Short mmCIF file of C-alpha atoms in Angstrom, two decimals:
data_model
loop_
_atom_site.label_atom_id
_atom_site.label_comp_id
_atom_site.label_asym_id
_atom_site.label_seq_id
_atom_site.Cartn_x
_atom_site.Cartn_y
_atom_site.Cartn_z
CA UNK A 1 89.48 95.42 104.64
CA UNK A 2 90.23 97.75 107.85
CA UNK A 3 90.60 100.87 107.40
CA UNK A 4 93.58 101.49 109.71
CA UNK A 5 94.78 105.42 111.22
CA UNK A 6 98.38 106.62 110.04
CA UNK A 7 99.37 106.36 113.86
CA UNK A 8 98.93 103.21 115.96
CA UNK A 9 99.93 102.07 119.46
CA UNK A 10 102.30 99.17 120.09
CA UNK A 11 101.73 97.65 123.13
CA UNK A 12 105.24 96.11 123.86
CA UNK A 13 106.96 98.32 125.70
CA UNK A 14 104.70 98.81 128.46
CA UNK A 15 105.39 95.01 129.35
CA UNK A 16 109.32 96.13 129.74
CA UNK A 17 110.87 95.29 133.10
CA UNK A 18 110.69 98.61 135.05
CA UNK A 19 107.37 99.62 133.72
CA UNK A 20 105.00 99.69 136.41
CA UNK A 21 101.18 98.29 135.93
CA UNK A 22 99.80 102.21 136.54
CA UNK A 23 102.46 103.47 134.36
CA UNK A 24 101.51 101.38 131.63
CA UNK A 25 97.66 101.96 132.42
CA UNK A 26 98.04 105.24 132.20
CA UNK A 27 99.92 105.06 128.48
CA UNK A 28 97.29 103.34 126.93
CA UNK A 29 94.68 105.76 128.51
CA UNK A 30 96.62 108.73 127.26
CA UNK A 31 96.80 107.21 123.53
CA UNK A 32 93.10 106.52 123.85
CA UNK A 33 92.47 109.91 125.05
CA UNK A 34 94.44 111.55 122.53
CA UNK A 35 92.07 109.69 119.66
CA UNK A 36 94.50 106.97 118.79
CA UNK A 37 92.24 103.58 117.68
CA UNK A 38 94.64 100.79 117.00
CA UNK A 39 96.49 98.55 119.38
CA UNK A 40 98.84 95.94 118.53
CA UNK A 41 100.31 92.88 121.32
CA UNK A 42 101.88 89.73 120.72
CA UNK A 43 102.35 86.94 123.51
CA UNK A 44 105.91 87.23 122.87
CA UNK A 45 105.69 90.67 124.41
CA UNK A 46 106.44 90.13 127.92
CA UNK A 47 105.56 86.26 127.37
CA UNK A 48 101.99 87.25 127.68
CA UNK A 49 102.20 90.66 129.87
CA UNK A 50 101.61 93.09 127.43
CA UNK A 51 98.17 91.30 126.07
CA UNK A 52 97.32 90.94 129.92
CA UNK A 53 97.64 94.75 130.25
CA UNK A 54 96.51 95.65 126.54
CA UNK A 55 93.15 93.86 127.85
CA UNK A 56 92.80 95.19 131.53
CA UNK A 57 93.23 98.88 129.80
CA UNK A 58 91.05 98.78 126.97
CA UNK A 59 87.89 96.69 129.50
CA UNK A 60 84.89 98.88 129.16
CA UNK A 61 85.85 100.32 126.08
CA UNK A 62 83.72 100.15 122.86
CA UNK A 63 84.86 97.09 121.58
CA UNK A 64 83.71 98.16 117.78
CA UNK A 65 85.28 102.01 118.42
CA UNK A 66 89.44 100.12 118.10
CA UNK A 67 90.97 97.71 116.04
CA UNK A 68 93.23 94.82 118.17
CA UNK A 69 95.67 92.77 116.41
CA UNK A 70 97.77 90.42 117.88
CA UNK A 71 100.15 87.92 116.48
CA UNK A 72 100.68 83.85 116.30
CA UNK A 73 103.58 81.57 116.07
CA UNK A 74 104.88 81.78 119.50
CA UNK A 75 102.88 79.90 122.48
CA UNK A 76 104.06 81.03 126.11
CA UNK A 77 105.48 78.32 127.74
CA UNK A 78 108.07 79.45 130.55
CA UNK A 79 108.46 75.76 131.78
CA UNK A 80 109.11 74.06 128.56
CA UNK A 81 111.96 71.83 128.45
CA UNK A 82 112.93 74.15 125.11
CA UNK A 83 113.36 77.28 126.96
CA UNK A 84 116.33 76.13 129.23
CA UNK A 85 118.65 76.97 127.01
CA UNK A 86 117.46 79.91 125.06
CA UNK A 87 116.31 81.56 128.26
CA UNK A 88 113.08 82.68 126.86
CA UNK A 89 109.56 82.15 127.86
CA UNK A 90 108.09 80.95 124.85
CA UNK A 91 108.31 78.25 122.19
CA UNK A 92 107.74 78.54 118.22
CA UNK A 93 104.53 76.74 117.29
CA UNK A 94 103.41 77.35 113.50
CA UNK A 95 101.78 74.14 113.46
CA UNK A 96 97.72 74.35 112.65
CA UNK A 97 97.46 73.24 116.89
CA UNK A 98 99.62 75.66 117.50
CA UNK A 99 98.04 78.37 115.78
CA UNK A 100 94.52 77.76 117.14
CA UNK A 101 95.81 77.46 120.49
CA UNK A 102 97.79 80.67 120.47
CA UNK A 103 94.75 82.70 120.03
CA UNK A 104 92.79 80.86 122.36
CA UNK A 105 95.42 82.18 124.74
CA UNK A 106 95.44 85.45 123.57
CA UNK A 107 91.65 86.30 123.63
CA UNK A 108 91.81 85.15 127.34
CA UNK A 109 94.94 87.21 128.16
CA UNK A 110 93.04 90.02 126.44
CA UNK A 111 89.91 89.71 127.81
CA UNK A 112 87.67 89.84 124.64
CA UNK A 113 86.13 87.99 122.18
CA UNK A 114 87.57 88.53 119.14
CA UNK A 115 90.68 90.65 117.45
CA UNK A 116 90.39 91.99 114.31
CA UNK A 117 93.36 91.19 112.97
CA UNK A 118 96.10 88.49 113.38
CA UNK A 119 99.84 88.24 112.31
CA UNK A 120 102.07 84.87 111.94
CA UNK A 121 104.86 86.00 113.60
CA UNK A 122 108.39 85.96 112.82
CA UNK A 123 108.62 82.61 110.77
CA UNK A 124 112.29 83.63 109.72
CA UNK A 125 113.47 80.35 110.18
CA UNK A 126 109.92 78.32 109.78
CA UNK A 127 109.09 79.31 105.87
CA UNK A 128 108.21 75.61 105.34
CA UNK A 129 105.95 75.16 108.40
CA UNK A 130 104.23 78.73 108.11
CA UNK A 131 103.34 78.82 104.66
CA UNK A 132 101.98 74.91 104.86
CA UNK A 133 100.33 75.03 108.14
CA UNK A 134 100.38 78.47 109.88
CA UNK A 135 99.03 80.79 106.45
CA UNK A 136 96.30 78.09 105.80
CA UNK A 137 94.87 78.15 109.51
CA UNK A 138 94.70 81.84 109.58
CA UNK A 139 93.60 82.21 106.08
CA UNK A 140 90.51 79.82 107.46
CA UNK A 141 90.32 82.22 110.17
CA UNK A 142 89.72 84.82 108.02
CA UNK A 143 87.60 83.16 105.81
CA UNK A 144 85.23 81.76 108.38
CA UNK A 145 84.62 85.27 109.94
CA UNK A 146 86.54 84.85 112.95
CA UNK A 147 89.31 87.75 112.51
CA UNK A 148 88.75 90.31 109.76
CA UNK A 149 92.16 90.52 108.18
CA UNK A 150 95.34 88.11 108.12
CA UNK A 151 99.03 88.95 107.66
CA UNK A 152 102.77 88.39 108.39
CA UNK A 153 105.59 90.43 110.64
CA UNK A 154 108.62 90.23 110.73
CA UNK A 155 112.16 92.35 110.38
CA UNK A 156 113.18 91.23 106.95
CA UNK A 157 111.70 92.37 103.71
CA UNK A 158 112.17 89.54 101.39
CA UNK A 159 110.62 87.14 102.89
CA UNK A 160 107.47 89.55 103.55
CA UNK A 161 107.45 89.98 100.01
CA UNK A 162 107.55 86.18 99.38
CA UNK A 163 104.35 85.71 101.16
CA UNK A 164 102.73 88.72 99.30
CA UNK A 165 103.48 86.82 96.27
CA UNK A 166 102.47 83.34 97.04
CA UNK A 167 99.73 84.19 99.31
CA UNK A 168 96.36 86.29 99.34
CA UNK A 169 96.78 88.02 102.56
CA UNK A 170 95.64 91.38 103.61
CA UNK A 171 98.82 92.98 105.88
CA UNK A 172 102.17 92.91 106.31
CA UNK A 173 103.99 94.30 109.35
CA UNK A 174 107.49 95.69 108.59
CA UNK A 175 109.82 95.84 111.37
CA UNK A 176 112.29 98.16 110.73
CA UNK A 177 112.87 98.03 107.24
CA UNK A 178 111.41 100.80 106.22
CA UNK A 179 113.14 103.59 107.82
CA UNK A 180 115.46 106.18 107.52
CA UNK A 181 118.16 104.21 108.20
CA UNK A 182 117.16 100.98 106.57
CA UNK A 183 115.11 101.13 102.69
CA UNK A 184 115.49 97.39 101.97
CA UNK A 185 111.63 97.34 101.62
CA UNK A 186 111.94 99.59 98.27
CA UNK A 187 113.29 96.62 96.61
CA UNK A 188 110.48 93.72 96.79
CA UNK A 189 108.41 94.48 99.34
CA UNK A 190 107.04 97.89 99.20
CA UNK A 191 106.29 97.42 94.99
CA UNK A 192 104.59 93.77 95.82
CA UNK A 193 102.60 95.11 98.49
CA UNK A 194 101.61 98.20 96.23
CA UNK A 195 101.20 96.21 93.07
CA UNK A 196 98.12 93.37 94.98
CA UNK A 197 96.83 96.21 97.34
CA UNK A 198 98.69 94.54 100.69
CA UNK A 199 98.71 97.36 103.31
CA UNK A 200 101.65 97.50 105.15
CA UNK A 201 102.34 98.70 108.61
CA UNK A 202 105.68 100.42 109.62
CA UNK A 203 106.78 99.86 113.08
CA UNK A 204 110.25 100.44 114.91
CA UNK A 205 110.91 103.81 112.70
CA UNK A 206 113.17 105.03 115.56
CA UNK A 207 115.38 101.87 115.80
CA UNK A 208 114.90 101.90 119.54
CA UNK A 209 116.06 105.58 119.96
CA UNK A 210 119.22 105.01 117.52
CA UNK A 211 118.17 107.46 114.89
CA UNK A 212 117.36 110.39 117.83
CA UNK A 213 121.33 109.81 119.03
CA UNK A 214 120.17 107.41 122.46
CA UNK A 215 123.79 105.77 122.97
CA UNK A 216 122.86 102.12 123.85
CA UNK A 217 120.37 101.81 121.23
CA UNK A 218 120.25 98.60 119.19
CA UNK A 219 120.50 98.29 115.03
CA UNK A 220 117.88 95.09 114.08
CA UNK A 221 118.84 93.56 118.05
CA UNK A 222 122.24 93.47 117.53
CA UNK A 223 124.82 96.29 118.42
CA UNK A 224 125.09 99.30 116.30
CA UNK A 225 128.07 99.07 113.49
CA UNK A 226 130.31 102.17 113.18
CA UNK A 227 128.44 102.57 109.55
CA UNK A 228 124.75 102.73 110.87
CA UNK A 229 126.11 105.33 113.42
CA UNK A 230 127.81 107.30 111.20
CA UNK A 231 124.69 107.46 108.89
CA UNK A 232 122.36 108.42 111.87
CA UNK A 233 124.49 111.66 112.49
CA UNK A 234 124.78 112.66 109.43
CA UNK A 235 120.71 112.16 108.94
CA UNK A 236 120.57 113.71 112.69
CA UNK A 237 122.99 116.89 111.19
CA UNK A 238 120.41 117.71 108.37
CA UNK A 239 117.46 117.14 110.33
CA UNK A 240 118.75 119.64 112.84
CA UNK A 241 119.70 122.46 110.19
CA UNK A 242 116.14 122.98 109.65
CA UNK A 243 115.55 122.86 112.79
CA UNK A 244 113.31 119.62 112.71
CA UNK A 245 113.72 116.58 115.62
CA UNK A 246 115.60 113.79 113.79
CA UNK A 247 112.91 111.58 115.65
CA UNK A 248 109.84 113.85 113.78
CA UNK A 249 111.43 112.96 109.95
CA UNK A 250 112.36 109.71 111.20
CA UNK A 251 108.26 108.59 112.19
CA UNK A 252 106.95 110.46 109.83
CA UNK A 253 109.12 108.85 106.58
CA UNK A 254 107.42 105.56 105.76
CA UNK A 255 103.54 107.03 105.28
CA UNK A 256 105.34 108.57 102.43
CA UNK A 257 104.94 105.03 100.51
CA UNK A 258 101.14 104.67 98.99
CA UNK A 259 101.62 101.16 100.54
CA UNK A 260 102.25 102.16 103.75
CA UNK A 261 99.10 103.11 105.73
CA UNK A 262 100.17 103.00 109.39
CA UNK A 263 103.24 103.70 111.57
CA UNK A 264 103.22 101.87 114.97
CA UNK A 265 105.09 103.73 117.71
CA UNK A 266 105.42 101.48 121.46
CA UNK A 267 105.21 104.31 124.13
CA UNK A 268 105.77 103.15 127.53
CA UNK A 269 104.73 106.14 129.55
CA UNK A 270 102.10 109.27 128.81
CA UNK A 271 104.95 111.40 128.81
CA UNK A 272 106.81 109.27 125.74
CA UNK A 273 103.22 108.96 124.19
CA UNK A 274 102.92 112.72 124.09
CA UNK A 275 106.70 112.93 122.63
CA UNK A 276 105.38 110.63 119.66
CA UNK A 277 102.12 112.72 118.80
CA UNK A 278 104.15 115.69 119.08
CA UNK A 279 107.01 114.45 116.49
CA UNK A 280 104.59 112.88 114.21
CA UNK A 281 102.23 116.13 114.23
CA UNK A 282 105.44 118.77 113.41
CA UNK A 283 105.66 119.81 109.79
CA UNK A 284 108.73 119.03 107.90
CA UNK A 285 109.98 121.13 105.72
CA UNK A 286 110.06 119.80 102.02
CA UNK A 287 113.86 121.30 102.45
CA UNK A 288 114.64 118.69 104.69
CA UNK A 289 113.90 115.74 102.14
CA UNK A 290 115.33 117.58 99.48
CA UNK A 291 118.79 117.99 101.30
CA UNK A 292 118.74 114.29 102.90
CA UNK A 293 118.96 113.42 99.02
CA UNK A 294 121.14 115.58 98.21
CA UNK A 295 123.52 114.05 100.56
CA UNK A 296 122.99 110.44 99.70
CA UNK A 297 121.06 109.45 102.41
CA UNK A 298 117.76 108.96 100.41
CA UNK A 299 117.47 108.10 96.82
CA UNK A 300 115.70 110.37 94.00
CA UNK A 301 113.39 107.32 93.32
CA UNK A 302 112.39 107.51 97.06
CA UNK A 303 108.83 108.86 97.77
CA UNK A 304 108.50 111.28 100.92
CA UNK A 305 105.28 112.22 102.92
CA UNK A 306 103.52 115.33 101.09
CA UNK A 307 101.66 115.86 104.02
CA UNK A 308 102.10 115.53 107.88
CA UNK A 309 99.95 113.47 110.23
CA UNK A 310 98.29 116.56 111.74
CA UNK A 311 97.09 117.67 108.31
CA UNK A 312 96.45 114.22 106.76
#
């Protein structure tokens, strides 16, 4: 299995409208300057972007020296007749074709041979058709030697623990359910994971910029409830007492589950890069937990990092 860093680097954001191709350049040369070894794209990202500049950034690099994953499930297809009326500029495709084809795509996009690892992507609404066509393909995959390690993402727990139980795969990536303001994964998916040695990978611990107080900020891509905001300040109100970013706690949370083994952040400019390093390196008082339990926001049963990423 692949021994992935507590911090890796999600390439979405740099394929946001508004992010220009030396801004985004430049991000993924500052996170491989600063030592940072895994990258993570999707064709959905940008319908295909954000593996086209993934690839023209990492070129030249050691290939062995990083681990790539990308994700399957989704084929870019801006002119299909399916995509007039959701506006997007891909199509779902969990089919065994589909599969094959999507990674096909994405090694050219990306310029390289091979990625190490490979997620279905977001079957939320495809359980049938991924576990009987996509999880064999890239279980074969796997098997045969042509990506190292095979997994799901998505943003719901349950059904990440469902796969964990009726599958043998290797990852999960959790979408922001395993945050400060959302702990659904402590129910299923965190114990599964733990219990068949499934490593799990946190990503969107910030909720966008919600839990550091940015107004327009989304709660799982809808708008925010008066609830979830409410929770965020208060969080925000004992974070600040000690003096801590909200943001630091926030990123820094889910490596305090054993399963949990990597946080993805998605920089879109050096300057946001070195924000993340900086939040994820600052120690957080063992107060802080203490208190956020104290007030309800955290349970007793709920583990917290011992150590920070600086230190770890």
């Amino acid at each position: 299995m692949i021994t992935l860093p507590r911090l890796g680097f999600g390439a979405a954001a740099i394929a946001n409208d508004g992010v220009g191709l030396g801004q985004a350049l430049d991000c993924v040369e500052a996170a491989w300057d600063s030592g940072m070894r895994y990258f993570d794209t999707a064709p959905m990202y940008g319908a295909g972007h954000s593996e086209r500049l993934l690839g023209l950034a990492l070129r030249g690099r050691p290939r062995a020296e990083y681990v790539l994953s990308t994700k399957v499930g989704r084929l870019v297809r801006p002119s299909h007749p399916d995509t007039e009326q959701t506006g997007a500029d891909w199509i779902y495709d969990f089919s065994r074709e589909g599969i094959l084809t999507s990674l096909e795509e994405s090694l050219l996009r990306l310029g390289v041979d091979s990625v190490d690892m490979l997620y279905i992507h977001d079957p939320d609404d495809h359980w049938r058709e991924a576990l009987e066509q996509a999880w064999p393909t890239v279980a074969r995959l796997r098997d045969e030697g042509v990506v190292c390690a095979v997994g799901v993402g998505m943003v719901q727990a349950p059904m990440l623990a469902r796969f964990i139980r009726e599958t043998d795969l290797d990852l999960v990536l959790a979408a922001g359910v395993y945050t400060l303001l959302d702990t659904q994964a402590l129910d299923e998916l965190l114990p599964e994971a733990e219990r068949r040695g499934v490593t799990v990978v946190a990503a969107q611990s910030l909720h966008g910029g919600l839990i550091d107080g940015v107004a327009d900020a989304m709660f799982r891509y809808r708008p925010v409830d008066e609830q979830t905001r409410a929770k965020a300040a208060r969080i925000a109100k004992v974070c600040h007492e000690f003096g801590v970013p909200t943001a630091a706690v926030a990123l820094q949370f889910p490596l305090g589950h054993p399963a949990v083994r990597c946080v993805l952040t998605g920089p879109d400019s050096p300057g946001q890069l070195a924000q993340n390093l900086e939040w994820a390196a600052r120690p957080v008082p063992a107060g802080v937990w203490t208190r956020l339990r104290e007030e309800g926001l955290l349970s007793e049963e709920t583990p917290v990092p011992s150590t920070d990423l600086a230190t770890a």
